[in-house]
mmCIF file with all atom_site columns, C-alpha atoms in Angstrom:
data_model
loop_
_atom_site.group_PDB
_atom_site.id
_atom_site.type_symbol
_atom_site.label_atom_id
_atom_site.label_alt_id
_atom_site.label_comp_id
_atom_site.label_asym_id
_atom_site.label_entity_id
_atom_site.label_seq_id
_atom_site.pdbx_PDB_ins_code
_atom_site.Cartn_x
_atom_site.Cartn_y
_atom_site.Cartn_z
_atom_site.occupancy
_atom_site.B_iso_or_equiv
_atom_site.pdbx_formal_charge
_atom_site.auth_seq_id
_atom_site.auth_comp_id
_atom_site.auth_asym_id
_atom_site.auth_atom_id
_atom_site.pdbx_PDB_model_num
ATOM 1   C CA . HIS W 1 1   ? -9.262  14.372  31.820  1.00 51.00 ? 1   HIS W CA 1
ATOM 2   C CA . VAL W 1 2   ? -8.208  14.738  28.458  1.00 55.00 ? 2   VAL W CA 1
ATOM 3   C CA . PRO W 1 3   ? -9.321  18.796  27.346  1.00 63.00 ? 3   PRO W CA 1
ATOM 4   C CA . GLY W 1 4   ? -10.903 18.627  24.259  1.00 79.00 ? 4   GLY W CA 1
ATOM 5   C CA . TYR W 1 5   ? -9.493  19.677  20.731  1.00 88.00 ? 5   TYR W CA 1
ATOM 6   C CA . TYR W 1 6   ? -12.602 22.147  20.577  1.00 88.00 ? 6   TYR W CA 1
ATOM 7   C CA . TRP W 1 7   ? -10.567 24.474  17.470  1.00 90.00 ? 7   TRP W CA 1
ATOM 8   C CA . LEU W 1 8   ? -10.368 21.562  15.505  1.00 90.00 ? 8   LEU W CA 1
ATOM 9   C CA . ALA W 1 9   ? -13.933 19.737  15.958  1.00 86.00 ? 9   ALA W CA 1
ATOM 10  C CA . TYR W 1 10  ? -14.685 21.217  11.809  1.00 87.00 ? 10  TYR W CA 1
ATOM 11  C CA . GLU W 1 11  ? -11.458 20.434  10.578  1.00 88.00 ? 11  GLU W CA 1
ATOM 12  C CA . TRP W 1 12  ? -11.622 18.123  7.603   1.00 88.00 ? 12  TRP W CA 1
ATOM 13  C CA . ALA W 1 13  ? -8.016  17.093  8.392   1.00 84.00 ? 13  ALA W CA 1
ATOM 14  C CA . ASN W 1 14  ? -8.898  15.915  11.567  1.00 84.00 ? 14  ASN W CA 1
ATOM 15  C CA . LEU W 1 15  ? -11.586 13.703  10.885  1.00 85.00 ? 15  LEU W CA 1
ATOM 16  C CA . LEU W 1 16  ? -10.824 10.248  10.221  1.00 85.00 ? 16  LEU W CA 1
ATOM 17  C CA . TYR W 1 17  ? -13.377 7.258   9.430   1.00 82.00 ? 17  TYR W CA 1
ATOM 18  C CA . ALA W 1 18  ? -14.204 5.040   12.659  1.00 84.00 ? 18  ALA W CA 1
ATOM 19  C CA . CYS W 1 19  ? -17.246 2.479   12.958  1.00 85.00 ? 19  CYS W CA 1
ATOM 20  C CA . ASN W 1 20  ? -19.291 3.650   16.499  1.00 87.00 ? 20  ASN W CA 1
ATOM 21  C CA . ASP W 1 21  ? -17.810 0.699   18.415  1.00 90.00 ? 21  ASP W CA 1
ATOM 22  C CA . CYS W 1 22  ? -14.409 2.427   18.503  1.00 88.00 ? 22  CYS W CA 1
ATOM 23  C CA . ASN W 1 23  ? -14.760 5.778   18.008  1.00 87.00 ? 23  ASN W CA 1
ATOM 24  C CA . SER W 1 24  ? -17.592 6.034   21.005  1.00 88.00 ? 24  SER W CA 1
ATOM 25  C CA . ILE W 1 25  ? -17.242 3.489   23.255  1.00 90.00 ? 25  ILE W CA 1
ATOM 26  C CA . HIS W 1 26  ? -13.690 2.959   23.026  1.00 91.00 ? 26  HIS W CA 1
ATOM 27  C CA . LYS W 1 27  ? -11.587 6.115   22.077  1.00 90.00 ? 27  LYS W CA 1
ATOM 28  C CA . GLY W 1 28  ? -13.963 8.209   23.247  1.00 87.00 ? 28  GLY W CA 1
ATOM 29  C CA . ASN W 1 29  ? -12.089 11.995  23.655  1.00 86.00 ? 29  ASN W CA 1
ATOM 30  C CA . ARG W 1 30  ? -8.781  9.064   24.979  1.00 88.00 ? 30  ARG W CA 1
ATOM 31  C CA . PHE W 1 31  ? -6.016  10.242  22.585  1.00 90.00 ? 31  PHE W CA 1
ATOM 32  C CA . PRO W 1 32  ? -2.481  9.266   24.491  1.00 90.00 ? 32  PRO W CA 1
ATOM 33  C CA . LEU W 1 33  ? 0.204   11.478  23.701  1.00 91.00 ? 33  LEU W CA 1
ATOM 34  C CA . LEU W 1 34  ? 4.284   10.460  24.064  1.00 88.00 ? 34  LEU W CA 1
ATOM 35  C CA . MET W 1 35  ? 4.929   12.816  26.762  1.00 89.00 ? 35  MET W CA 1
ATOM 36  C CA . GLU W 1 36  ? 1.708   14.524  28.557  1.00 87.00 ? 36  GLU W CA 1
ATOM 37  C CA . GLY W 1 37  ? 2.937   18.131  29.269  1.00 89.00 ? 37  GLY W CA 1
ATOM 38  C CA . ALA W 1 38  ? 3.419   18.387  25.503  1.00 91.00 ? 38  ALA W CA 1
ATOM 39  C CA . ARG W 1 39  ? -0.689  18.289  24.691  1.00 91.00 ? 39  ARG W CA 1
ATOM 40  C CA . ALA W 1 40  ? -2.370  21.089  22.894  1.00 92.00 ? 40  ALA W CA 1
ATOM 41  C CA . ARG W 1 41  ? -4.978  23.218  24.811  1.00 91.00 ? 41  ARG W CA 1
ATOM 42  C CA . ARG W 1 42  ? -5.633  26.500  22.937  1.00 91.00 ? 42  ARG W CA 1
ATOM 43  C CA . PRO W 1 43  ? -5.673  26.681  19.190  1.00 92.00 ? 43  PRO W CA 1
ATOM 44  C CA . GLU W 1 44  ? -2.001  28.444  19.248  1.00 93.00 ? 44  GLU W CA 1
ATOM 45  C CA . ASP W 1 45  ? -0.670  25.799  20.944  1.00 93.00 ? 45  ASP W CA 1
ATOM 46  C CA . ASN W 1 46  ? 1.266   23.669  18.355  1.00 92.00 ? 46  ASN W CA 1
ATOM 47  C CA . LEU W 1 47  ? 0.170   20.560  17.906  1.00 91.00 ? 47  LEU W CA 1
ATOM 48  C CA . GLY W 1 48  ? 3.634   19.591  16.090  1.00 89.00 ? 48  GLY W CA 1
ATOM 49  C CA . ARG W 1 49  ? 4.970   18.847  19.744  1.00 92.00 ? 49  ARG W CA 1
ATOM 50  C CA . GLU W 1 50  ? 2.240   16.645  20.965  1.00 90.00 ? 50  GLU W CA 1
ATOM 51  C CA . ASN W 1 51  ? 3.832   13.307  19.361  1.00 90.00 ? 51  ASN W CA 1
ATOM 52  C CA . ALA W 1 52  ? 0.348   11.448  19.502  1.00 90.00 ? 52  ALA W CA 1
ATOM 53  C CA . GLN W 1 53  ? 0.342   7.283   20.007  1.00 92.00 ? 53  GLN W CA 1
ATOM 54  C CA . LEU W 1 54  ? -2.355  7.017   17.572  1.00 94.00 ? 54  LEU W CA 1
ATOM 55  C CA . ILE W 1 55  ? -2.161  5.548   14.218  1.00 93.00 ? 55  ILE W CA 1
ATOM 56  C CA . ASN W 1 56  ? -3.395  8.172   11.434  1.00 90.00 ? 56  ASN W CA 1
ATOM 57  C CA . PRO W 1 57  ? -4.163  6.073   8.467   1.00 87.00 ? 57  PRO W CA 1
ATOM 58  C CA . TYR W 1 58  ? -3.486  8.898   6.155   1.00 86.00 ? 58  TYR W CA 1
ATOM 59  C CA . CYS W 1 59  ? -0.259  9.092   7.437   1.00 88.00 ? 59  CYS W CA 1
ATOM 60  C CA . ASP W 1 60  ? 0.943   5.861   8.361   1.00 90.00 ? 60  ASP W CA 1
ATOM 61  C CA . GLU W 1 61  ? 0.697   3.084   6.929   1.00 89.00 ? 61  GLU W CA 1
ATOM 62  C CA . PRO W 1 62  ? -0.919  1.134   9.450   1.00 90.00 ? 62  PRO W CA 1
ATOM 63  C CA . ALA W 1 63  ? 0.986   -2.062  8.577   1.00 90.00 ? 63  ALA W CA 1
ATOM 64  C CA . ASP W 1 64  ? 4.216   -1.022  9.426   1.00 92.00 ? 64  ASP W CA 1
ATOM 65  C CA . PHE W 1 65  ? 2.796   -1.030  13.120  1.00 95.00 ? 65  PHE W CA 1
ATOM 66  C CA . ILE W 1 66  ? 0.488   -3.176  13.289  1.00 95.00 ? 66  ILE W CA 1
ATOM 67  C CA . GLU W 1 67  ? 0.582   -7.576  12.263  1.00 94.00 ? 67  GLU W CA 1
ATOM 68  C CA . PHE W 1 68  ? -1.918  -10.191 12.483  1.00 96.00 ? 68  PHE W CA 1
ATOM 69  C CA . ARG W 1 69  ? -1.431  -13.327 13.916  1.00 95.00 ? 69  ARG W CA 1
ATOM 70  C CA . GLY W 1 70  ? -4.334  -15.476 12.279  1.00 95.00 ? 70  GLY W CA 1
ATOM 71  C CA . GLU W 1 71  ? -7.395  -12.483 13.512  1.00 96.00 ? 71  GLU W CA 1
ATOM 72  C CA . ILE W 1 72  ? -5.305  -11.371 16.568  1.00 97.00 ? 72  ILE W CA 1
ATOM 73  C CA . PRO W 1 73  ? -3.550  -7.641  16.360  1.00 97.00 ? 73  PRO W CA 1
ATOM 74  C CA . PHE W 1 74  ? 0.021   -6.776  17.652  1.00 96.00 ? 74  PHE W CA 1
ATOM 75  C CA . GLY W 1 75  ? 1.594   -3.881  17.986  1.00 96.00 ? 75  GLY W CA 1
ATOM 76  C CA . LEU W 1 76  ? 5.086   -4.046  16.011  1.00 92.00 ? 76  LEU W CA 1
ATOM 77  C CA . ASP W 1 77  ? 6.603   -0.375  16.047  1.00 81.00 ? 77  ASP W CA 1
ATOM 78  C CA . LEU W 1 78  ? 9.029   0.236   19.185  1.00 78.00 ? 78  LEU W CA 1
ATOM 79  C CA . ASP W 1 79  ? 7.322   3.258   19.548  1.00 78.00 ? 79  ASP W CA 1
ATOM 80  C CA . GLY W 1 80  ? 4.094   1.920   20.976  1.00 90.00 ? 80  GLY W CA 1
ATOM 81  C CA . ARG W 1 81  ? 1.797   3.866   18.077  1.00 94.00 ? 81  ARG W CA 1
ATOM 82  C CA . GLY W 1 82  ? 0.752   0.136   17.047  1.00 96.00 ? 82  GLY W CA 1
ATOM 83  C CA . VAL W 1 83  ? -0.292  -1.275  20.984  1.00 95.00 ? 83  VAL W CA 1
ATOM 84  C CA . ASN W 1 84  ? -1.457  2.034   21.985  1.00 95.00 ? 84  ASN W CA 1
ATOM 85  C CA . THR W 1 85  ? -3.859  2.145   18.575  1.00 96.00 ? 85  THR W CA 1
ATOM 86  C CA . ILE W 1 86  ? -5.149  -1.339  19.568  1.00 96.00 ? 86  ILE W CA 1
ATOM 87  C CA . GLU W 1 87  ? -5.722  -0.441  23.324  1.00 95.00 ? 87  GLU W CA 1
ATOM 88  C CA . THR W 1 88  ? -7.561  2.352   22.203  1.00 95.00 ? 88  THR W CA 1
ATOM 89  C CA . LEU W 1 89  ? -10.284 1.520   19.674  1.00 95.00 ? 89  LEU W CA 1
ATOM 90  C CA . GLY W 1 90  ? -10.461 -1.956  21.475  1.00 96.00 ? 90  GLY W CA 1
ATOM 91  C CA . LEU W 1 91  ? -9.056  -3.805  18.212  1.00 96.00 ? 91  LEU W CA 1
ATOM 92  C CA . LYS W 1 92  ? -8.527  -7.205  20.015  1.00 96.00 ? 92  LYS W CA 1
ATOM 93  C CA . ARG W 1 93  ? -11.881 -7.416  21.022  1.00 95.00 ? 93  ARG W CA 1
ATOM 94  C CA . GLU W 1 94  ? -13.467 -10.900 21.021  1.00 96.00 ? 94  GLU W CA 1
ATOM 95  C CA . GLU W 1 95  ? -16.557 -9.886  18.798  1.00 95.00 ? 95  GLU W CA 1
ATOM 96  C CA . LEU W 1 96  ? -14.013 -8.121  15.829  1.00 95.00 ? 96  LEU W CA 1
ATOM 97  C CA . ASN W 1 97  ? -11.988 -11.318 16.114  1.00 96.00 ? 97  ASN W CA 1
ATOM 98  C CA . GLU W 1 98  ? -14.624 -13.716 14.984  1.00 97.00 ? 98  GLU W CA 1
ATOM 99  C CA . ARG W 1 99  ? -15.606 -11.576 12.381  1.00 95.00 ? 99  ARG W CA 1
ATOM 100 C CA . ARG W 1 100 ? -11.551 -12.146 11.171  1.00 95.00 ? 100 ARG W CA 1
ATOM 101 C CA . ARG W 1 101 ? -11.880 -15.499 12.553  1.00 96.00 ? 101 ARG W CA 1
ATOM 102 C CA . ILE W 1 102 ? -15.160 -15.933 10.106  1.00 95.00 ? 102 ILE W CA 1
ATOM 103 C CA . LEU W 1 103 ? -13.957 -14.251 6.883   1.00 93.00 ? 103 LEU W CA 1
ATOM 104 C CA . LEU W 1 104 ? -10.071 -16.039 7.255   1.00 95.00 ? 104 LEU W CA 1
ATOM 105 C CA . GLU W 1 105 ? -11.750 -19.350 7.394   1.00 95.00 ? 105 GLU W CA 1
ATOM 106 C CA . LEU W 1 106 ? -12.935 -17.854 3.814   1.00 93.00 ? 106 LEU W CA 1
ATOM 107 C CA . VAL W 1 107 ? -9.906  -17.047 2.687   1.00 93.00 ? 107 VAL W CA 1
ATOM 108 C CA . ASP W 1 108 ? -8.481  -20.363 3.424   1.00 94.00 ? 108 ASP W CA 1
ATOM 109 C CA . ALA W 1 109 ? -11.226 -22.173 1.196   1.00 92.00 ? 109 ALA W CA 1
ATOM 110 C CA . THR W 1 110 ? -10.976 -19.856 -1.379  1.00 92.00 ? 110 THR W CA 1
ATOM 111 C CA . TYR W 1 111 ? -6.571  -20.345 -1.607  1.00 91.00 ? 111 TYR W CA 1
ATOM 112 C CA . LEU W 1 112 ? -7.727  -24.301 -1.480  1.00 89.00 ? 112 LEU W CA 1
ATOM 113 C CA . VAL W 1 113 ? -9.513  -23.784 -4.424  1.00 88.00 ? 113 VAL W CA 1
ATOM 114 C CA . ALA W 1 114 ? -7.615  -21.321 -6.438  1.00 87.00 ? 114 ALA W CA 1
ATOM 115 C CA . ARG W 1 115 ? -4.071  -23.115 -5.566  1.00 85.00 ? 115 ARG W CA 1
ATOM 116 C CA . PHE W 1 116 ? -5.116  -26.688 -5.005  1.00 83.00 ? 116 PHE W CA 1
ATOM 117 C CA . LEU W 1 117 ? -7.800  -27.850 -8.103  1.00 82.00 ? 117 LEU W CA 1
ATOM 118 C CA . PRO W 1 118 ? -7.090  -28.601 -11.260 1.00 84.00 ? 118 PRO W CA 1
ATOM 119 C CA . ARG W 1 119 ? -7.686  -25.342 -13.269 1.00 82.00 ? 119 ARG W CA 1
ATOM 120 C CA . CYS W 1 120 ? -11.081 -25.457 -14.573 1.00 84.00 ? 120 CYS W CA 1
ATOM 121 C CA . TYR W 1 121 ? -12.806 -21.603 -14.561 1.00 81.00 ? 121 TYR W CA 1
ATOM 122 C CA . LYS W 1 122 ? -13.825 -22.010 -10.917 1.00 85.00 ? 122 LYS W CA 1
ATOM 123 C CA . THR W 1 123 ? -10.127 -22.005 -9.493  1.00 87.00 ? 123 THR W CA 1
ATOM 124 C CA . ALA W 1 124 ? -9.642  -18.835 -11.827 1.00 88.00 ? 124 ALA W CA 1
ATOM 125 C CA . ASP W 1 125 ? -12.659 -16.988 -10.006 1.00 90.00 ? 125 ASP W CA 1
ATOM 126 C CA . ALA W 1 126 ? -10.971 -17.691 -6.972  1.00 90.00 ? 126 ALA W CA 1
ATOM 127 C CA . LEU W 1 127 ? -7.397  -16.497 -7.865  1.00 88.00 ? 127 LEU W CA 1
ATOM 128 C CA . LEU W 1 128 ? -9.560  -13.203 -8.520  1.00 89.00 ? 128 LEU W CA 1
ATOM 129 C CA . THR W 1 129 ? -11.554 -13.201 -6.138  1.00 89.00 ? 129 THR W CA 1
ATOM 130 C CA . LEU W 1 130 ? -8.409  -13.652 -3.770  1.00 88.00 ? 130 LEU W CA 1
ATOM 131 C CA . GLU W 1 131 ? -6.321  -10.777 -5.874  1.00 86.00 ? 131 GLU W CA 1
ATOM 132 C CA . LYS W 1 132 ? -9.615  -8.112  -5.062  1.00 88.00 ? 132 LYS W CA 1
ATOM 133 C CA . VAL W 1 133 ? -9.757  -9.053  -1.128  1.00 85.00 ? 133 VAL W CA 1
ATOM 134 C CA . ARG W 1 134 ? -5.677  -8.586  -1.268  1.00 83.00 ? 134 ARG W CA 1
ATOM 135 C CA . GLN W 1 135 ? -5.749  -5.008  -2.891  1.00 82.00 ? 135 GLN W CA 1
ATOM 136 C CA . THR W 1 136 ? -9.213  -3.903  -0.653  1.00 79.00 ? 136 THR W CA 1
ATOM 137 C CA . HIS W 1 137 ? -9.817  -1.356  1.756   1.00 80.00 ? 137 HIS W CA 1
ATOM 138 C CA . GLU W 1 138 ? -12.652 -3.046  3.013   1.00 82.00 ? 138 GLU W CA 1
ATOM 139 C CA . PRO W 1 139 ? -12.431 -3.416  7.157   1.00 84.00 ? 139 PRO W CA 1
ATOM 140 C CA . TYR W 1 140 ? -10.179 -6.136  7.836   1.00 89.00 ? 140 TYR W CA 1
ATOM 141 C CA . SER W 1 141 ? -8.824  -6.023  4.900   1.00 88.00 ? 141 SER W CA 1
ATOM 142 C CA . ALA W 1 142 ? -5.470  -5.739  6.575   1.00 90.00 ? 142 ALA W CA 1
ATOM 143 C CA . CYS W 1 143 ? -6.019  -8.785  8.526   1.00 93.00 ? 143 CYS W CA 1
ATOM 144 C CA . VAL W 1 144 ? -6.939  -10.920 5.272   1.00 92.00 ? 144 VAL W CA 1
ATOM 145 C CA . ARG W 1 145 ? -3.776  -9.623  3.223   1.00 92.00 ? 145 ARG W CA 1
ATOM 146 C CA . ALA W 1 146 ? -1.359  -10.644 5.842   1.00 93.00 ? 146 ALA W CA 1
ATOM 147 C CA . HIS W 1 147 ? -3.359  -14.250 6.006   1.00 94.00 ? 147 HIS W CA 1
ATOM 148 C CA . ILE W 1 148 ? -2.643  -14.910 2.843   1.00 93.00 ? 148 ILE W CA 1
ATOM 149 C CA . ALA W 1 149 ? 0.639   -13.903 2.654   1.00 91.00 ? 149 ALA W CA 1
ATOM 150 C CA . VAL W 1 150 ? 0.874   -16.313 5.569   1.00 93.00 ? 150 VAL W CA 1
ATOM 151 C CA . LEU W 1 151 ? -0.576  -18.683 3.037   1.00 93.00 ? 151 LEU W CA 1
ATOM 152 C CA . GLU W 1 152 ? 1.571   -17.696 0.417   1.00 90.00 ? 152 GLU W CA 1
ATOM 153 C CA . ARG W 1 153 ? 4.449   -18.852 2.615   1.00 91.00 ? 153 ARG W CA 1
ATOM 154 C CA . ASP W 1 154 ? 3.186   -21.919 3.775   1.00 91.00 ? 154 ASP W CA 1
ATOM 155 C CA . TYR W 1 155 ? 1.744   -23.305 0.244   1.00 87.00 ? 155 TYR W CA 1
ATOM 156 C CA . PRO W 1 156 ? 3.107   -21.623 -2.385  1.00 84.00 ? 156 PRO W CA 1
ATOM 157 C CA . PRO W 1 157 ? 1.333   -21.365 -5.959  1.00 71.00 ? 157 PRO W CA 1
ATOM 158 C CA . LYS W 1 158 ? 1.450   -23.570 -8.172  1.00 66.00 ? 158 LYS W CA 1
ATOM 159 C CA . ARG W 1 159 ? 4.804   -22.238 -11.201 1.00 54.00 ? 159 ARG W CA 1
#
């Protein structure tokens, strides 16, 4: 059983947005560390010694730790934070994979319109849509950005 960090419950820097399923159902009170013996158990303990094995999107760039192959996330990093984050939050669960898969199908269709149809207002709209989804921080946006990069590599824009 992992002890709670009761003294951090109302610290803004400790609060991260997460969906209920990722946070409550999958993560719960799990907080993997590189070395369990370094865990802070009291307010006076040094949190800096812990070496957390979860990505903190306020401090870390998630794309440095997790890549997407289609709709499936994979850990990239050597220290295990990507893998631990995926496993702890349940990011490979089929429900999320299906949502990402549907979104990627829409991206594929939009990319085809933007890149391969004759130039018209619809292709301009499609290009604008692709740029918007690439810049957003909406759910699944990291997967979308990775997918667009693959499309641009495999089917480069016409020059």
